[in-house]
Amino acid sequence: MGDLMAGRLDVASTTMLAAMPLLKSGKVRALAVLNDKRSSLLPDIPTIAEQGIPEYNYSSWFGIVAPGETPSAVVNRLNEGLVKVARMPGIITRFAQDSSTAWLDWQKS
């Protein structure tokens, strides 16, 4: 975003969270949503598929990880705590404000 703002780039792809303050201030303009559906935060911005690239669908994720040798009991306790927090109404609302969702299903490897 720094290079875009400095004029060294003509276009950039970023997260909704990073873009929203710049969009609201008018410093950047949204051209497309890269997911397969429009964002509830930017309902007037078409998807990239709507603009002629139907096979394109991008989403990103952030994860919480631990070393592979972490005992299962510790992983389970962390998971229980994280799921409890992710289900709190205030957290759900905050995620929605950033056009995010918490993925609560996980698999032990």
PDB file of N, CA, C and O in Angstrom, residues 74-108:
ATOM      1  N   VAL A  74      -2.274 -29.471  25.262  1.00  0.00           N
ATOM      2  CA  VAL A  74      -2.066 -28.026  25.157  1.00  0.00           C
ATOM      3  C   VAL A  74      -2.793 -27.492  23.919  1.00  0.00           C
ATOM      4  O   VAL A  74      -3.474 -26.469  23.982  1.00  0.00           O
ATOM      5  N   VAL A  75      -2.675 -28.186  22.801  1.00  0.00           N
ATOM      6  CA  VAL A  75      -3.354 -27.771  21.576  1.00  0.00           C
ATOM      7  C   VAL A  75      -4.867 -27.745  21.793  1.00  0.00           C
ATOM      8  O   VAL A  75      -5.538 -26.791  21.404  1.00  0.00           O
ATOM      9  N   ASN A  76      -5.385 -28.771  22.433  1.00  0.00           N
ATOM     10  CA  ASN A  76      -6.834 -28.830  22.692  1.00  0.00           C
ATOM     11  C   ASN A  76      -7.282 -27.685  23.588  1.00  0.00           C
ATOM     12  O   ASN A  76      -8.333 -27.088  23.362  1.00  0.00           O
ATOM     13  N   ARG A  77      -6.509 -27.372  24.594  1.00  0.00           N
ATOM     14  CA  ARG A  77      -6.870 -26.280  25.512  1.00  0.00           C
ATOM     15  C   ARG A  77      -6.839 -24.936  24.780  1.00  0.00           C
ATOM     16  O   ARG A  77      -7.737 -24.107  24.948  1.00  0.00           O
ATOM     17  N   LEU A  78      -5.803 -24.736  23.974  1.00  0.00           N
ATOM     18  CA  LEU A  78      -5.739 -23.507  23.182  1.00  0.00           C
ATOM     19  C   LEU A  78      -6.924 -23.409  22.228  1.00  0.00           C
ATOM     20  O   LEU A  78      -7.540 -22.361  22.093  1.00  0.00           O
ATOM     21  N   ASN A  79      -7.240 -24.516  21.564  1.00  0.00           N
ATOM     22  CA  ASN A  79      -8.360 -24.528  20.630  1.00  0.00           C
ATOM     23  C   ASN A  79      -9.667 -24.199  21.342  1.00  0.00           C
ATOM     24  O   ASN A  79     -10.467 -23.396  20.839  1.00  0.00           O
ATOM     25  N   GLU A  80      -9.895 -24.790  22.490  1.00  0.00           N
ATOM     26  CA  GLU A  80     -11.123 -24.514  23.236  1.00  0.00           C
ATOM     27  C   GLU A  80     -11.243 -23.033  23.571  1.00  0.00           C
ATOM     28  O   GLU A  80     -12.316 -22.432  23.426  1.00  0.00           O
ATOM     29  N   GLY A  81     -10.141 -22.444  24.006  1.00  0.00           N
ATOM     30  CA  GLY A  81     -10.158 -21.024  24.343  1.00  0.00           C
ATOM     31  C   GLY A  81     -10.388 -20.139  23.131  1.00  0.00           C
ATOM     32  O   GLY A  81     -11.171 -19.182  23.179  1.00  0.00           O
ATOM     33  N   LEU A  82      -9.732 -20.477  22.028  1.00  0.00           N
ATOM     34  CA  LEU A  82      -9.887 -19.687  20.810  1.00  0.00           C
ATOM     35  C   LEU A  82     -11.296 -19.790  20.244  1.00  0.00           C
ATOM     36  O   LEU A  82     -11.877 -18.791  19.799  1.00  0.00           O
ATOM     37  N   VAL A  83     -11.862 -20.980  20.268  1.00  0.00           N
ATOM     38  CA  VAL A  83     -13.236 -21.163  19.777  1.00  0.00           C
ATOM     39  C   VAL A  83     -14.210 -20.382  20.653  1.00  0.00           C
ATOM     40  O   VAL A  83     -15.124 -19.726  20.154  1.00  0.00           O
ATOM     41  N   LYS A  84     -13.987 -20.419  21.966  1.00  0.00           N
ATOM     42  CA  LYS A  84     -14.861 -19.686  22.894  1.00  0.00           C
ATOM     43  C   LYS A  84     -14.827 -18.189  22.570  1.00  0.00           C
ATOM     44  O   LYS A  84     -15.879 -17.536  22.496  1.00  0.00           O
ATOM     45  N   VAL A  85     -13.644 -17.655  22.350  1.00  0.00           N
ATOM     46  CA  VAL A  85     -13.521 -16.233  22.023  1.00  0.00           C
ATOM     47  C   VAL A  85     -14.141 -15.931  20.660  1.00  0.00           C
ATOM     48  O   VAL A  85     -14.868 -14.956  20.498  1.00  0.00           O
ATOM     49  N   ALA A  86     -13.875 -16.781  19.660  1.00  0.00           N
ATOM     50  CA  ALA A  86     -14.383 -16.542  18.302  1.00  0.00           C
ATOM     51  C   ALA A  86     -15.899 -16.569  18.238  1.00  0.00           C
ATOM     52  O   ALA A  86     -16.489 -15.989  17.324  1.00  0.00           O
ATOM     53  N   ARG A  87     -16.544 -17.218  19.194  1.00  0.00           N
ATOM     54  CA  ARG A  87     -18.012 -17.286  19.213  1.00  0.00           C
ATOM     55  C   ARG A  87     -18.657 -16.158  20.010  1.00  0.00           C
ATOM     56  O   ARG A  87     -19.880 -16.058  20.051  1.00  0.00           O
ATOM     57  N   MET A  88     -17.854 -15.300  20.622  1.00  0.00           N
ATOM     58  CA  MET A  88     -18.407 -14.175  21.379  1.00  0.00           C
ATOM     59  C   MET A  88     -19.056 -13.181  20.411  1.00  0.00           C
ATOM     60  O   MET A  88     -18.473 -12.847  19.380  1.00  0.00           O
ATOM     61  N   PRO A  89     -20.267 -12.710  20.739  1.00  0.00           N
ATOM     62  CA  PRO A  89     -20.955 -11.781  19.837  1.00  0.00           C
ATOM     63  C   PRO A  89     -20.115 -10.565  19.444  1.00  0.00           C
ATOM     64  O   PRO A  89     -20.127 -10.157  18.281  1.00  0.00           O
ATOM     65  N   GLY A  90     -19.391  -9.998  20.375  1.00  0.00           N
ATOM     66  CA  GLY A  90     -18.563  -8.825  20.060  1.00  0.00           C
ATOM     67  C   GLY A  90     -17.456  -9.145  19.076  1.00  0.00           C
ATOM     68  O   GLY A  90     -17.118  -8.320  18.218  1.00  0.00           O
ATOM     69  N   ILE A  91     -16.894 -10.326  19.179  1.00  0.00           N
ATOM     70  CA  ILE A  91     -15.839 -10.745  18.250  1.00  0.00           C
ATOM     71  C   ILE A  91     -16.433 -11.001  16.873  1.00  0.00           C
ATOM     72  O   ILE A  91     -15.877 -10.580  15.848  1.00  0.00           O
ATOM     73  N   ILE A  92     -17.575 -11.664  16.826  1.00  0.00           N
ATOM     74  CA  ILE A  92     -18.241 -11.922  15.549  1.00  0.00           C
ATOM     75  C   ILE A  92     -18.560 -10.598  14.854  1.00  0.00           C
ATOM     76  O   ILE A  92     -18.317 -10.437  13.655  1.00  0.00           O
ATOM     77  N   THR A  93     -19.064  -9.636  15.612  1.00  0.00           N
ATOM     78  CA  THR A  93     -19.383  -8.321  15.060  1.00  0.00           C
ATOM     79  C   THR A  93     -18.127  -7.634  14.544  1.00  0.00           C
ATOM     80  O   THR A  93     -18.112  -7.073  13.447  1.00  0.00           O
ATOM     81  N   ARG A  94     -17.070  -7.695  15.325  1.00  0.00           N
ATOM     82  CA  ARG A  94     -15.805  -7.046  14.914  1.00  0.00           C
ATOM     83  C   ARG A  94     -15.254  -7.680  13.646  1.00  0.00           C
ATOM     84  O   ARG A  94     -14.810  -6.986  12.735  1.00  0.00           O
ATOM     85  N   PHE A  95     -15.284  -8.996  13.555  1.00  0.00           N
ATOM     86  CA  PHE A  95     -14.832  -9.680  12.342  1.00  0.00           C
ATOM     87  C   PHE A  95     -15.675  -9.221  11.151  1.00  0.00           C
ATOM     88  O   PHE A  95     -15.144  -8.948  10.080  1.00  0.00           O
ATOM     89  N   ALA A  96     -16.980  -9.159  11.329  1.00  0.00           N
ATOM     90  CA  ALA A  96     -17.874  -8.764  10.240  1.00  0.00           C
ATOM     91  C   ALA A  96     -17.565  -7.346   9.771  1.00  0.00           C
ATOM     92  O   ALA A  96     -17.635  -7.056   8.576  1.00  0.00           O
ATOM     93  N   GLN A  97     -17.205  -6.462  10.694  1.00  0.00           N
ATOM     94  CA  GLN A  97     -16.858  -5.092  10.333  1.00  0.00           C
ATOM     95  C   GLN A  97     -15.624  -5.050   9.442  1.00  0.00           C
ATOM     96  O   GLN A  97     -15.422  -4.108   8.692  1.00  0.00           O
ATOM     97  N   ASP A  98     -14.783  -6.077   9.537  1.00  0.00           N
ATOM     98  CA  ASP A  98     -13.576  -6.166   8.715  1.00  0.00           C
ATOM     99  C   ASP A  98     -13.756  -7.120   7.546  1.00  0.00           C
ATOM    100  O   ASP A  98     -12.789  -7.512   6.900  1.00  0.00           O
ATOM    101  N   SER A  99     -15.007  -7.520   7.283  1.00  0.00           N
ATOM    102  CA  SER A  99     -15.327  -8.462   6.212  1.00  0.00           C
ATOM    103  C   SER A  99     -14.589  -9.780   6.412  1.00  0.00           C
ATOM    104  O   SER A  99     -14.077 -10.381   5.475  1.00  0.00           O
ATOM    105  N   SER A 100     -14.532 -10.229   7.656  1.00  0.00           N
ATOM    106  CA  SER A 100     -13.841 -11.470   8.008  1.00  0.00           C
ATOM    107  C   SER A 100     -14.789 -12.422   8.715  1.00  0.00           C
ATOM    108  O   SER A 100     -15.819 -12.016   9.242  1.00  0.00           O
ATOM    109  N   THR A 101     -14.409 -13.678   8.729  1.00  0.00           N
ATOM    110  CA  THR A 101     -15.141 -14.678   9.496  1.00  0.00           C
ATOM    111  C   THR A 101     -14.130 -15.583  10.175  1.00  0.00           C
ATOM    112  O   THR A 101     -12.997 -15.734   9.717  1.00  0.00           O
ATOM    113  N   ALA A 102     -14.540 -16.181  11.265  1.00  0.00           N
ATOM    114  CA  ALA A 102     -13.686 -17.135  11.973  1.00  0.00           C
ATOM    115  C   ALA A 102     -14.036 -18.539  11.501  1.00  0.00           C
ATOM    116  O   ALA A 102     -15.193 -18.934  11.508  1.00  0.00           O
ATOM    117  N   TRP A 103     -13.054 -19.253  11.063  1.00  0.00           N
ATOM    118  CA  TRP A 103     -13.225 -20.646  10.660  1.00  0.00           C
ATOM    119  C   TRP A 103     -12.899 -21.492  11.872  1.00  0.00           C
ATOM    120  O   TRP A 103     -11.765 -21.514  12.344  1.00  0.00           O
ATOM    121  N   LEU A 104     -13.893 -22.161  12.423  1.00  0.00           N
ATOM    122  CA  LEU A 104     -13.724 -22.843  13.697  1.00  0.00           C
ATOM    123  C   LEU A 104     -13.493 -24.331  13.576  1.00  0.00           C
ATOM    124  O   LEU A 104     -13.259 -25.005  14.571  1.00  0.00           O
ATOM    125  N   ASP A 105     -13.571 -24.882  12.382  1.00  0.00           N
ATOM    126  CA  ASP A 105     -13.330 -26.310  12.217  1.00  0.00           C
ATOM    127  C   ASP A 105     -11.843 -26.522  11.970  1.00  0.00           C
ATOM    128  O   ASP A 105     -11.252 -25.885  11.124  1.00  0.00           O
ATOM    129  N   TRP A 106     -11.265 -27.405  12.699  1.00  0.00           N
ATOM    130  CA  TRP A 106      -9.850 -27.706  12.493  1.00  0.00           C
ATOM    131  C   TRP A 106      -9.668 -29.213  12.579  1.00  0.00           C
ATOM    132  O   TRP A 106     -10.483 -29.911  13.149  1.00  0.00           O
ATOM    133  N   GLN A 107      -8.608 -29.651  12.002  1.00  0.00           N
ATOM    134  CA  GLN A 107      -8.317 -31.081  11.999  1.00  0.00           C
ATOM    135  C   GLN A 107      -6.960 -31.306  12.651  1.00  0.00           C
ATOM    136  O   GLN A 107      -6.009 -30.574  12.410  1.00  0.00           O
ATOM    137  N   LYS A 108      -6.902 -32.344  13.455  1.00  0.00           N
ATOM    138  CA  LYS A 108      -5.610 -32.744  14.003  1.00  0.00           C
ATOM    139  C   LYS A 108      -4.875 -33.518  12.922  1.00  0.00           C
ATOM    140  O   LYS A 108      -5.465 -34.315  12.203  1.00  0.00           O
TER     141      LYS A 108
END
